[in-house]
């Protein structure tokens, strides 16, 4: 298989939790070789990790790339820095505050930084529930590890 063909397949594999961002833009795909894809799960202990690997497997199988192995590596650990600019933009449009440890939490609805964490547990174990004090809209935010 050509690496470009494998990348093309992976570009079409969306994160099961965030259907607007591909596993490539999330930075999950670390390396592609003609016979192997290396992925690093986003959040350790996150229940969607298995789903992501299974989905990639199914998509590769669907186009006949059955000989391409999927290898999972935990080192170096995934960080939110690996999310591409396109991925961050898609998250913003989807209403999820892109994770950025260096910056304040910005409301994806109105852009205000007057925000507060409501709960460590959002709609999924990987997200926290936040609320904007300016427009009062709740939103999800990735937990930064
Ligand atoms: Zn707001």
Coordinates of C-alpha atoms and ligand atoms in Angstrom, one line a residue:
X1 CA 0.0 0.0 0.0
X2 CA 1.2 3.5 -0.6
X3 CA 1.5 5.7 2.4
X4 CA -0.5 8.4 0.6
X5 CA -3.4 6.0 0.1
X6 CA -3.3 5.0 3.8
X7 CA -3.3 8.7 4.9
X8 CA -6.2 9.3 2.6
X9 CA -8.2 6.5 4.4
X10 CA -7.2 7.9 7.8
X11 CA -8.3 11.4 6.9
X12 CA -11.8 10.0 6.5
X13 CA -11.8 8.3 10.0
X14 CA -13.6 10.7 12.3
X15 CA -13.3 10.7 16.1
X16 CA -16.2 8.7 17.4
X17 CA -16.9 11.5 20.0
X18 CA -16.3 14.4 17.7
X19 CA -17.6 13.5 14.2
X20 CA -16.2 16.6 12.6
X21 CA -12.5 15.9 13.4
X22 CA -10.5 13.1 11.8
X23 CA -8.0 11.0 13.7
X24 CA -5.3 12.7 11.6
X25 CA -6.3 16.2 12.7
X26 CA -6.6 15.1 16.3
X27 CA -3.0 14.0 16.2
X28 CA -3.8 10.4 17.0
X29 CA -2.0 9.1 13.9
X30 CA 1.7 9.2 14.7
X31 CA 3.2 7.4 11.8
X32 CA 2.3 5.7 8.6
X33 CA 4.3 3.1 6.8
X34 CA 3.2 1.0 3.8
X35 CA 2.5 -1.9 6.2
X36 CA 1.8 -0.3 9.5
X37 CA -0.1 2.6 11.1
X38 CA 1.0 3.8 14.5
X39 CA -1.5 5.5 16.7
X40 CA -1.4 7.1 20.1
X41 CA -4.7 7.2 22.0
X42 CA -5.7 10.6 23.2
X43 CA -6.8 10.0 26.7
X44 CA -5.6 7.0 28.7
X45 CA -8.6 5.3 30.2
X46 CA -10.8 6.9 27.7
X47 CA -13.4 4.4 26.6
X48 CA -13.4 5.6 23.0
X49 CA -9.8 4.5 22.5
X50 CA -10.8 1.0 21.5
X51 CA -13.5 2.3 19.3
X52 CA -11.0 4.5 17.4
X53 CA -8.6 1.6 16.8
X54 CA -11.5 -0.6 15.7
X55 CA -12.9 2.1 13.4
X56 CA -9.5 2.5 11.7
X57 CA -9.3 -1.2 11.3
X58 CA -12.7 -1.4 9.6
X59 CA -11.9 1.5 7.3
X60 CA -8.6 0.0 6.2
X61 CA -10.3 -3.4 5.7
X62 CA -13.0 -1.8 3.7
X63 CA -10.6 -0.6 1.0
X64 CA -8.6 -3.8 1.0
X65 CA -5.7 -2.8 3.3
X66 CA -6.0 -5.8 5.4
X67 CA -2.2 -6.3 5.6
X68 CA -1.7 -2.9 7.2
X69 CA -1.1 -3.5 10.9
X70 CA -2.2 -1.0 13.6
X71 CA 0.3 -0.4 16.3
X72 CA -0.5 1.5 19.5
X73 CA 2.2 3.4 21.3
X74 CA 1.8 5.3 24.5
X75 CA 5.2 7.0 24.4
X76 CA 5.5 9.8 23.9
X77 CA 2.0 10.4 25.4
X78 CA -0.5 12.3 23.3
X79 CA -0.9 15.9 24.0
X80 CA -3.3 18.5 22.8
X81 CA -0.4 20.2 20.9
X82 CA -0.8 17.4 18.4
X83 CA -4.2 18.7 17.3
X84 CA -3.7 20.4 13.9
X85 CA -4.8 24.0 13.3
X86 CA -7.6 22.5 11.1
X87 CA -8.6 20.3 13.9
X88 CA -8.8 23.1 16.4
X89 CA -10.8 25.2 14.0
X90 CA -13.3 22.3 13.5
X91 CA -13.6 21.9 17.3
X92 CA -14.3 25.5 17.6
X93 CA -17.0 25.4 14.9
X94 CA -18.5 22.3 16.6
X95 CA -18.8 24.2 19.9
X96 CA -16.0 22.6 21.8
X97 CA -13.3 24.9 23.2
X98 CA -10.0 23.7 21.8
X99 CA -7.7 22.6 24.5
X100 CA -4.8 25.0 25.0
X101 CA -2.9 24.9 28.2
X102 CA -1.2 28.2 27.5
X103 CA -4.3 30.3 27.1
X104 CA -7.5 31.1 28.9
X105 CA -10.6 29.1 28.2
X106 CA -12.4 31.0 25.5
X107 CA -16.2 30.5 25.0
X108 CA -16.7 28.9 21.6
X109 CA -20.0 30.8 21.3
X110 CA -19.1 34.4 21.9
X111 CA -15.3 34.4 22.4
X112 CA -15.4 35.7 26.0
X113 CA -12.7 34.6 28.4
X114 CA -15.1 35.0 31.3
X115 CA -15.7 31.3 31.8
X116 CA -15.8 28.9 34.6
X117 CA -15.6 25.1 35.0
X118 CA -19.0 23.7 36.1
X119 CA -18.1 20.0 36.4
X120 CA -15.0 17.9 35.8
X121 CA -17.3 15.5 33.9
X122 CA -18.9 16.7 30.7
X123 CA -20.9 14.7 28.2
X124 CA -18.1 12.1 28.1
X125 CA -15.3 11.1 30.5
X126 CA -12.8 13.0 28.3
X127 CA -14.5 16.4 28.5
X128 CA -15.3 18.8 31.2
X129 CA -18.4 20.9 31.4
X130 CA -17.8 24.6 31.3
X131 CA -20.0 27.7 31.2
X132 CA -19.6 31.1 29.8
X133 CA -20.4 33.9 32.3
X134 CA -20.8 36.4 29.4
X135 CA -23.4 34.6 27.3
X136 CA -24.3 31.9 29.8
X137 CA -23.9 29.2 27.3
X138 CA -22.5 25.9 28.5
X139 CA -19.8 24.1 26.5
X140 CA -17.6 21.1 26.6
X141 CA -13.8 21.4 27.0
X142 CA -11.2 18.8 26.5
X143 CA -9.5 17.8 29.7
X144 CA -5.8 18.6 29.3
X145 CA -3.5 15.9 30.6
Ligands
LIG1 ZN1 -20.0 33.0 25.7

